[in-house]
Structure formats: structure tokens, C-alpha cells
PDB file of C-alpha atoms and ligand atoms in Angstrom:
ATOM      1  CA  MET A   1     192.170  96.172  90.797  1.00  0.00           C
ATOM      2  CA  THR A   2     191.496  92.571  91.827  1.00  0.00           C
ATOM      3  CA  ARG A   3     188.548  90.952  90.306  1.00  0.00           C
ATOM      4  CA  GLY A   4     187.193  87.827  90.105  1.00  0.00           C
ATOM      5  CA  ARG A   5     186.948  85.567  87.213  1.00  0.00           C
ATOM      6  CA  PHE A   6     184.627  85.583  84.211  1.00  0.00           C
ATOM      7  CA  ILE A   7     184.048  82.136  82.278  1.00  0.00           C
ATOM      8  CA  SER A   8     182.030  81.824  79.589  1.00  0.00           C
ATOM      9  CA  PHE A   9     180.629  78.572  78.029  1.00  0.00           C
ATOM     10  CA  GLU A  10     180.018  78.355  74.149  1.00  0.00           C
ATOM     11  CA  GLY A  11     178.794  76.272  71.094  1.00  0.00           C
ATOM     12  CA  GLY A  12     176.264  75.041  69.240  1.00  0.00           C
ATOM     13  CA  GLU A  13     172.799  73.532  70.302  1.00  0.00           C
ATOM     14  CA  GLY A  14     172.726  70.615  72.252  1.00  0.00           C
ATOM     15  CA  ALA A  15     175.956  70.148  73.471  1.00  0.00           C
ATOM     16  CA  GLY A  16     175.328  69.854  76.907  1.00  0.00           C
ATOM     17  CA  LYS A  17     176.745  73.476  78.075  1.00  0.00           C
ATOM     18  CA  SER A  18     173.864  74.342  80.396  1.00  0.00           C
ATOM     19  CA  THR A  19     174.221  71.306  82.573  1.00  0.00           C
ATOM     20  CA  GLN A  20     178.206  71.470  82.479  1.00  0.00           C
ATOM     21  CA  ALA A  21     177.838  75.091  83.481  1.00  0.00           C
ATOM     22  CA  ARG A  22     175.364  74.162  86.600  1.00  0.00           C
ATOM     23  CA  ARG A  23     178.299  71.355  87.129  1.00  0.00           C
ATOM     24  CA  LEU A  24     180.898  73.983  87.286  1.00  0.00           C
ATOM     25  CA  ALA A  25     179.648  76.208  89.626  1.00  0.00           C
ATOM     26  CA  GLN A  26     178.422  73.467  92.058  1.00  0.00           C
ATOM     27  CA  ARG A  27     181.902  72.264  92.306  1.00  0.00           C
ATOM     28  CA  LEU A  28     182.955  76.069  92.772  1.00  0.00           C
ATOM     29  CA  THR A  29     180.417  76.532  95.209  1.00  0.00           C
ATOM     30  CA  ALA A  30     181.691  73.637  97.191  1.00  0.00           C
ATOM     31  CA  LEU A  31     185.299  75.040  97.538  1.00  0.00           C
ATOM     32  CA  GLY A  32     184.254  78.107  99.036  1.00  0.00           C
ATOM     33  CA  HIS A  33     183.902  80.895  95.957  1.00  0.00           C
ATOM     34  CA  GLU A  34     180.961  83.260  95.349  1.00  0.00           C
ATOM     35  CA  VAL A  35     179.522  82.092  92.162  1.00  0.00           C
ATOM     36  CA  VAL A  36     177.031  83.773  89.956  1.00  0.00           C
ATOM     37  CA  LEU A  37     175.668  81.228  87.220  1.00  0.00           C
ATOM     38  CA  THR A  38     174.353  83.456  84.842  1.00  0.00           C
ATOM     39  CA  ARG A  39     173.201  83.199  81.248  1.00  0.00           C
ATOM     40  CA  GLU A  40     172.755  85.158  77.538  1.00  0.00           C
ATOM     41  CA  PRO A  41     170.448  86.598  76.326  1.00  0.00           C
ATOM     42  CA  GLY A  42     169.036  87.286  79.753  1.00  0.00           C
ATOM     43  CA  GLY A  43     170.649  87.085  83.094  1.00  0.00           C
ATOM     44  CA  SER A  44     169.188  90.477  84.325  1.00  0.00           C
ATOM     45  CA  VAL A  45     165.593  91.683  84.528  1.00  0.00           C
ATOM     46  CA  GLY A  46     165.808  93.722  81.458  1.00  0.00           C
ATOM     47  CA  ALA A  47     167.800  91.390  79.479  1.00  0.00           C
ATOM     48  CA  GLU A  48     165.383  88.387  80.244  1.00  0.00           C
ATOM     49  CA  ALA A  49     162.378  90.793  78.896  1.00  0.00           C
ATOM     50  CA  ILE A  50     164.467  91.193  75.517  1.00  0.00           C
ATOM     51  CA  ARG A  51     165.190  87.379  75.668  1.00  0.00           C
ATOM     52  CA  ASP A  52     161.408  87.109  75.235  1.00  0.00           C
ATOM     53  CA  LEU A  53     161.462  88.840  71.845  1.00  0.00           C
ATOM     54  CA  LEU A  54     164.589  87.162  70.573  1.00  0.00           C
ATOM     55  CA  VAL A  55     163.684  83.414  71.388  1.00  0.00           C
ATOM     56  CA  ASN A  56     160.176  83.182  70.379  1.00  0.00           C
ATOM     57  CA  GLY A  57     158.455  83.542  67.449  1.00  0.00           C
ATOM     58  CA  PRO A  58     159.236  82.848  63.375  1.00  0.00           C
ATOM     59  CA  ALA A  59     162.737  82.236  62.427  1.00  0.00           C
ATOM     60  CA  GLU A  60     162.517  85.182  60.429  1.00  0.00           C
ATOM     61  CA  ARG A  61     161.199  87.678  62.842  1.00  0.00           C
ATOM     62  CA  TRP A  62     164.159  89.644  63.088  1.00  0.00           C
ATOM     63  CA  SER A  63     167.243  90.550  60.349  1.00  0.00           C
ATOM     64  CA  ALA A  64     170.631  89.241  61.843  1.00  0.00           C
ATOM     65  CA  THR A  65     171.594  93.113  62.550  1.00  0.00           C
ATOM     66  CA  THR A  66     168.536  93.507  64.791  1.00  0.00           C
ATOM     67  CA  GLU A  67     169.074  90.523  66.273  1.00  0.00           C
ATOM     68  CA  THR A  68     172.649  91.803  67.196  1.00  0.00           C
ATOM     69  CA  LEU A  69     171.164  95.102  68.742  1.00  0.00           C
ATOM     70  CA  LEU A  70     168.816  93.305  70.814  1.00  0.00           C
ATOM     71  CA  MET A  71     171.586  90.868  71.530  1.00  0.00           C
ATOM     72  CA  TYR A  72     173.582  93.929  72.685  1.00  0.00           C
ATOM     73  CA  ALA A  73     171.024  95.640  74.321  1.00  0.00           C
ATOM     74  CA  ALA A  74     170.477  92.676  76.803  1.00  0.00           C
ATOM     75  CA  ARG A  75     174.156  92.220  77.034  1.00  0.00           C
ATOM     76  CA  ARG A  76     174.403  95.899  77.946  1.00  0.00           C
ATOM     77  CA  ASP A  77     172.037  95.658  81.111  1.00  0.00           C
ATOM     78  CA  HIS A  78     173.558  92.148  82.147  1.00  0.00           C
ATOM     79  CA  ILE A  79     177.201  93.675  82.380  1.00  0.00           C
ATOM     80  CA  GLU A  80     176.081  96.303  84.255  1.00  0.00           C
ATOM     81  CA  ARG A  81     173.574  94.957  86.785  1.00  0.00           C
ATOM     82  CA  VAL A  82     174.732  91.512  87.196  1.00  0.00           C
ATOM     83  CA  ILE A  83     178.601  90.639  85.639  1.00  0.00           C
ATOM     84  CA  ALA A  84     180.581  93.732  86.390  1.00  0.00           C
ATOM     85  CA  PRO A  85     179.256  94.078  90.364  1.00  0.00           C
ATOM     86  CA  ALA A  86     179.826  90.419  90.715  1.00  0.00           C
ATOM     87  CA  LEU A  87     183.616  90.490  89.268  1.00  0.00           C
ATOM     88  CA  ALA A  88     184.109  93.549  91.362  1.00  0.00           C
ATOM     89  CA  ARG A  89     183.344  91.689  94.470  1.00  0.00           C
ATOM     90  CA  GLY A  90     185.918  88.807  93.790  1.00  0.00           C
ATOM     91  CA  ALA A  91     183.068  86.180  92.745  1.00  0.00           C
ATOM     92  CA  VAL A  92     183.277  83.581  89.666  1.00  0.00           C
ATOM     93  CA  VAL A  93     180.841  84.393  86.917  1.00  0.00           C
ATOM     94  CA  ILE A  94     179.676  81.775  85.043  1.00  0.00           C
ATOM     95  CA  CYS A  95     177.966  82.424  81.730  1.00  0.00           C
ATOM     96  CA  ASP A  96     175.855  80.308  79.467  1.00  0.00           C
ATOM     97  CA  ARG A  97     176.881  81.823  76.465  1.00  0.00           C
ATOM     98  CA  PHE A  98     178.339  85.217  75.726  1.00  0.00           C
ATOM     99  CA  PHE A  99     179.966  87.707  73.149  1.00  0.00           C
ATOM    100  CA  ASP A 100     181.030  84.846  70.948  1.00  0.00           C
ATOM    101  CA  SER A 101     177.580  83.863  70.410  1.00  0.00           C
ATOM    102  CA  THR A 102     176.988  86.994  68.743  1.00  0.00           C
ATOM    103  CA  ARG A 103     179.947  86.624  66.758  1.00  0.00           C
ATOM    104  CA  ALA A 104     178.853  82.945  65.293  1.00  0.00           C
ATOM    105  CA  TYR A 105     174.851  83.190  65.054  1.00  0.00           C
ATOM    106  CA  GLN A 106     174.508  86.707  64.141  1.00  0.00           C
ATOM    107  CA  GLY A 107     178.017  87.549  62.314  1.00  0.00           C
ATOM    108  CA  ALA A 108     179.099  84.078  60.657  1.00  0.00           C
ATOM    109  CA  GLY A 109     175.495  82.182  60.665  1.00  0.00           C
ATOM    110  CA  GLY A 110     173.591  85.437  59.621  1.00  0.00           C
ATOM    111  CA  ASP A 111     174.709  88.356  57.594  1.00  0.00           C
ATOM    112  CA  ALA A 112     175.245  90.832  60.593  1.00  0.00           C
ATOM    113  CA  PRO A 113     178.342  93.153  59.599  1.00  0.00           C
ATOM    114  CA  GLN A 114     181.635  92.261  61.279  1.00  0.00           C
ATOM    115  CA  ALA A 115     182.169  96.167  61.834  1.00  0.00           C
ATOM    116  CA  LEU A 116     179.173  96.576  63.738  1.00  0.00           C
ATOM    117  CA  ILE A 117     179.770  93.530  65.691  1.00  0.00           C
ATOM    118  CA  ALA A 118     183.438  94.594  66.298  1.00  0.00           C
ATOM    119  CA  ALA A 119     182.088  98.239  67.457  1.00  0.00           C
ATOM    120  CA  LEU A 120     179.591  96.966  69.621  1.00  0.00           C
ATOM    121  CA  GLU A 121     182.651  94.706  71.493  1.00  0.00           C
ATOM    122  CA  THR A 122     184.480  97.644  72.020  1.00  0.00           C
ATOM    123  CA  HIS A 123     182.144  99.948  73.398  1.00  0.00           C
ATOM    124  CA  VAL A 124     179.353  97.490  74.999  1.00  0.00           C
ATOM    125  CA  VAL A 125     181.746  95.194  76.312  1.00  0.00           C
ATOM    126  CA  GLY A 126     184.870  97.234  76.705  1.00  0.00           C
ATOM    127  CA  ALA A 127     187.196  95.228  79.423  1.00  0.00           C
ATOM    128  CA  VAL A 128     184.614  92.781  80.425  1.00  0.00           C
ATOM    129  CA  ILE A 129     186.134  90.172  78.490  1.00  0.00           C
ATOM    130  CA  PRO A 130     186.217  86.273  79.682  1.00  0.00           C
ATOM    131  CA  ASP A 131     189.197  84.785  81.506  1.00  0.00           C
ATOM    132  CA  LEU A 132     188.535  81.681  79.937  1.00  0.00           C
ATOM    133  CA  THR A 133     185.776  80.788  77.477  1.00  0.00           C
ATOM    134  CA  LEU A 134     184.818  76.760  76.755  1.00  0.00           C
ATOM    135  CA  ILE A 135     183.502  76.204  73.543  1.00  0.00           C
ATOM    136  CA  PHE A 136     181.849  72.825  73.318  1.00  0.00           C
ATOM    137  CA  ASP A 137     182.219  70.983  70.018  1.00  0.00           C
ATOM    138  CA  LEU A 138     179.900  68.496  68.361  1.00  0.00           C
ATOM    139  CA  PRO A 139     178.942  67.581  64.721  1.00  0.00           C
ATOM    140  CA  ALA A 140     176.147  69.907  63.998  1.00  0.00           C
ATOM    141  CA  PRO A 141     173.336  66.947  63.581  1.00  0.00           C
ATOM    142  CA  GLU A 142     174.233  65.290  66.732  1.00  0.00           C
ATOM    143  CA  GLY A 143     173.827  68.512  68.491  1.00  0.00           C
ATOM    144  CA  LEU A 144     170.396  69.577  66.781  1.00  0.00           C
ATOM    145  CA  ALA A 145     169.214  66.052  67.360  1.00  0.00           C
ATOM    146  CA  ARG A 146     169.998  66.021  71.106  1.00  0.00           C
ATOM    147  CA  ALA A 147     168.482  69.621  71.505  1.00  0.00           C
ATOM    148  CA  VAL A 148     165.397  68.468  69.509  1.00  0.00           C
ATOM    149  CA  ALA A 149     165.141  64.951  72.127  1.00  0.00           C
ATOM    150  CA  ARG A 150     165.484  67.100  75.020  1.00  0.00           C
ATOM    151  CA  GLY A 151     162.892  69.744  73.941  1.00  0.00           C
ATOM    152  CA  GLU A 152     165.804  71.988  74.673  1.00  0.00           C
ATOM    153  CA  GLY A 153     167.226  74.994  72.682  1.00  0.00           C
ATOM    154  CA  GLU A 154     164.979  77.631  71.382  1.00  0.00           C
ATOM    155  CA  ALA A 155     162.724  77.402  68.414  1.00  0.00           C
ATOM    156  CA  ARG A 156     163.459  80.332  66.510  1.00  0.00           C
ATOM    157  CA  PHE A 157     167.264  79.219  66.091  1.00  0.00           C
ATOM    158  CA  GLU A 158     166.675  75.887  66.053  1.00  0.00           C
ATOM    159  CA  ALA A 159     164.478  76.477  62.871  1.00  0.00           C
ATOM    160  CA  LYS A 160     167.474  77.643  60.920  1.00  0.00           C
ATOM    161  CA  GLY A 161     168.702  74.254  59.719  1.00  0.00           C
ATOM    162  CA  LEU A 162     171.368  72.495  59.398  1.00  0.00           C
ATOM    163  CA  ALA A 163     174.197  74.480  56.839  1.00  0.00           C
ATOM    164  CA  PHE A 164     173.113  77.575  59.772  1.00  0.00           C
ATOM    165  CA  HIS A 165     174.381  75.170  62.180  1.00  0.00           C
ATOM    166  CA  GLU A 166     177.511  73.594  60.255  1.00  0.00           C
ATOM    167  CA  ARG A 167     178.475  77.661  59.759  1.00  0.00           C
ATOM    168  CA  LEU A 168     178.372  77.902  63.399  1.00  0.00           C
ATOM    169  CA  ARG A 169     180.171  75.217  64.364  1.00  0.00           C
ATOM    170  CA  ALA A 170     183.193  76.595  62.075  1.00  0.00           C
ATOM    171  CA  ALA A 171     182.963  79.879  63.681  1.00  0.00           C
ATOM    172  CA  PHE A 172     183.306  78.693  67.080  1.00  0.00           C
ATOM    173  CA  LEU A 173     186.029  76.952  66.286  1.00  0.00           C
ATOM    174  CA  GLY A 174     187.777  79.574  64.470  1.00  0.00           C
ATOM    175  CA  ILE A 175     187.588  81.919  67.541  1.00  0.00           C
ATOM    176  CA  ALA A 176     189.326  79.114  69.411  1.00  0.00           C
ATOM    177  CA  ALA A 177     192.054  78.991  66.916  1.00  0.00           C
ATOM    178  CA  ALA A 178     192.387  82.992  67.022  1.00  0.00           C
ATOM    179  CA  GLU A 179     192.161  83.364  70.555  1.00  0.00           C
ATOM    180  CA  PRO A 180     193.765  80.547  71.879  1.00  0.00           C
ATOM    181  CA  ALA A 181     194.778  82.135  75.576  1.00  0.00           C
ATOM    182  CA  ARG A 182     191.281  82.986  76.519  1.00  0.00           C
ATOM    183  CA  CYS A 183     189.633  79.763  74.680  1.00  0.00           C
ATOM    184  CA  ALA A 184     189.276  75.947  75.157  1.00  0.00           C
ATOM    185  CA  VAL A 185     187.650  73.478  72.907  1.00  0.00           C
ATOM    186  CA  ILE A 186     185.571  70.844  74.550  1.00  0.00           C
ATOM    187  CA  ASP A 187     184.999  67.402  72.824  1.00  0.00           C
ATOM    188  CA  ALA A 188     181.210  67.348  74.012  1.00  0.00           C
ATOM    189  CA  THR A 189     180.829  64.021  72.195  1.00  0.00           C
ATOM    190  CA  ALA A 190     182.129  62.376  75.437  1.00  0.00           C
ATOM    191  CA  ASP A 191     180.082  61.413  78.336  1.00  0.00           C
ATOM    192  CA  ILE A 192     178.674  63.768  81.391  1.00  0.00           C
ATOM    193  CA  ASP A 193     181.337  62.819  83.676  1.00  0.00           C
ATOM    194  CA  THR A 194     184.744  63.212  81.154  1.00  0.00           C
ATOM    195  CA  VAL A 195     183.144  66.463  79.774  1.00  0.00           C
ATOM    196  CA  SER A 196     183.278  67.692  83.687  1.00  0.00           C
ATOM    197  CA  GLU A 197     186.600  66.651  83.962  1.00  0.00           C
ATOM    198  CA  ARG A 198     187.979  68.068  81.088  1.00  0.00           C
ATOM    199  CA  ILE A 199     186.340  71.333  81.928  1.00  0.00           C
ATOM    200  CA  TRP A 200     187.764  71.190  85.543  1.00  0.00           C
ATOM    201  CA  ALA A 201     191.220  70.679  84.099  1.00  0.00           C
ATOM    202  CA  VAL A 202     191.200  73.878  82.196  1.00  0.00           C
ATOM    203  CA  THR A 203     189.406  75.938  84.894  1.00  0.00           C
ATOM    204  CA  GLU A 204     191.113  74.813  87.858  1.00  0.00           C
ATOM    205  CA  PRO A 205     194.731  76.318  86.825  1.00  0.00           C
ATOM    206  CA  ARG A 206     192.943  79.912  85.705  1.00  0.00           C
ATOM    207  CA  LEU A 207     191.066  80.396  89.181  1.00  0.00           C
ATOM    208  CA  GLY A 208     194.670  81.208  91.120  1.00  0.00           C
ATOM    209  CA  LYS A 209     195.963  83.722  88.357  1.00  0.00           C
ATOM    210  CA  ALA A 210     195.345  87.073  89.379  1.00  0.00           C
ATOM    211  CA  ALA A 211     193.363  89.540  87.194  1.00  0.00           C
ATOM    212  CA  SER A 212     193.493  92.968  87.155  1.00  0.00           C
TER     213      SER A 212
HETATM  214  P1  LIG B 301     170.603  78.879  74.696  1.00  0.00           P
HETATM  215  O1  LIG B 301     169.536  78.051  74.006  1.00  0.00           O
HETATM  216  O2  LIG B 301     171.603  78.655  75.013  1.00  0.00           O
HETATM  217  O3  LIG B 301     169.390  79.575  75.861  1.00  0.00           O
HETATM  218  O4  LIG B 301     170.661  80.073  74.111  1.00  0.00           O
HETATM  219  C1  LIG B 301     169.242  80.933  73.212  1.00  0.00           C
HETATM  220  C2  LIG B 301     169.396  81.170  71.618  1.00  0.00           C
HETATM  221  O5  LIG B 301     170.190  82.460  71.456  1.00  0.00           O
HETATM  222  C3  LIG B 301     170.543  79.949  71.065  1.00  0.00           C
HETATM  223  O6  LIG B 301     169.871  79.603  70.068  1.00  0.00           O
HETATM  224  C4  LIG B 301     171.861  81.028  70.599  1.00  0.00           C
HETATM  225  C5  LIG B 301     171.113  82.145  70.348  1.00  0.00           C
HETATM  226  N1  LIG B 301     172.357  83.481  70.943  1.00  0.00           N
HETATM  227  C6  LIG B 301     172.315  84.235  69.630  1.00  0.00           C
HETATM  228  O7  LIG B 301     171.831  84.033  68.602  1.00  0.00           O
HETATM  229  N2  LIG B 301     173.547  85.130  69.774  1.00  0.00           N
HETATM  230  C7  LIG B 301     173.704  85.646  70.972  1.00  0.00           C
HETATM  231  O8  LIG B 301     174.664  86.340  71.165  1.00  0.00           O
HETATM  232  C8  LIG B 301     173.501  84.660  72.056  1.00  0.00           C
HETATM  233  C9  LIG B 301     174.055  85.234  73.363  1.00  0.00           C
HETATM  234  C10 LIG B 301     172.436  83.367  71.989  1.00  0.00           C
END
């Protein structure tokens, strides 16, 4: 079955993912692709309701395991109602964060069991795996400073401290090293236009390749 393309944007806080996701969406739309620009947690009505539970409130509101379950409840609704239908009709889906964020934030940054995360990936995500994952890399202090300066990022996760964000960075780089066919590391310290061109350089070759 021919389907569209699924591209996820991943990385720590303040790396400019959302800006770049918008730019890529505009570029692909201008070329005539149907583009669905979406985000996690969220992206569907039900998942956005779950997002409110996740991103607001004190840092210790949920354990990492509870967060994992909430992320995956949101992810399942998002996949069923938005991502899978869009891919089935041949659209390019650009998702600001996807399952690698759970591996990094709840698994490496928190203490959610790897076996639980792996089982959820198998049974909840299944075959809806990104064709390309762009991992935005930035030193953790720089990312946090940028996120705070822009008033971006979500309070509960930003409150977790620098050591947590250093673990996240290492986890994302570890994912990229383990899955080089799916992942490309993007040096997010460069200026906005340079980052956009790097993203285009890794994205464009993937658009033509038939997926099944
Ligand atoms: P955002 O700031 O990129 O919109 O993401 C909201 C927060 O949710 C961000 O701090 C990362 C966090 N998050 C997780 O902890 N696990 C996940 O699986 C996802 C998708 C996001």
C-alpha cells in the first residue's frame, strides 16, 4: 500500500523545532504536497485534552510511568484520528515530537521502565513509524536559556533542571546513533536559514522514495 511520508522533529527544549517544522511545511506545501503539520502531546481533540493534564501543574504532578501512559493514550488517539488517515491518503505528516520524546523524557530522563515503553511502541505505534526523524541538537544550557527567553516550552518539563536536560540530550543522540537510517542529527546552534537548508538537504531525498 502506497502511503505518504511521516517526518518527526525531536530534541530538547528551545532548539527551534516548531519554527523549523512550520518552515518545512510551507516549503512542501508550495511544492504541491498535502502537508499535515501536527504535534505531540496533542494533535487531535482528545490528545490536546490529555496534553493539558501533562504540561500544566507542578513538576512532580505525575510519575514518569504515569506520564508514559498519558503520552501513549494521547499518541494512540492522534495516530487513529489524524496521522494514519493522513498517511493513507498520501499526505506528508510533520509531527513536532513523537515516540522518541517518550524514550528520552520518560525513559532516560525519568525512570519509566524500558520494557513498558518498548511494549507500547509495539502495540500502540505499530507500523506508524516515522520515515525520517530530525533530531535537533543543542547544548542543554543554551536550549533552556532560549526556551525561557522566548517564554516557550512547557513549565512542568522546564522545571526539571539542567541534569535532566543533559540526560535528554544524550538520549536523543543515542537514538540517532542506534537508528541512523531513520534519524538525522541537526546542529541547532546554526542560524535559522542554515538549519532550514540542512533540514531540506536530508528531507528532499526521502520524498521520492516509495514507502509501503
Ligand atoms: P513541546 O514543548 O515541544 O510542545 O512539548 C511539550 C513537553 O512535553 C516537552 O517538554 C516535552 C514533553 N514530552 C514528553 O515528555 N514526552 C513525550 O512523549 C512528548 C511527545 C513530549
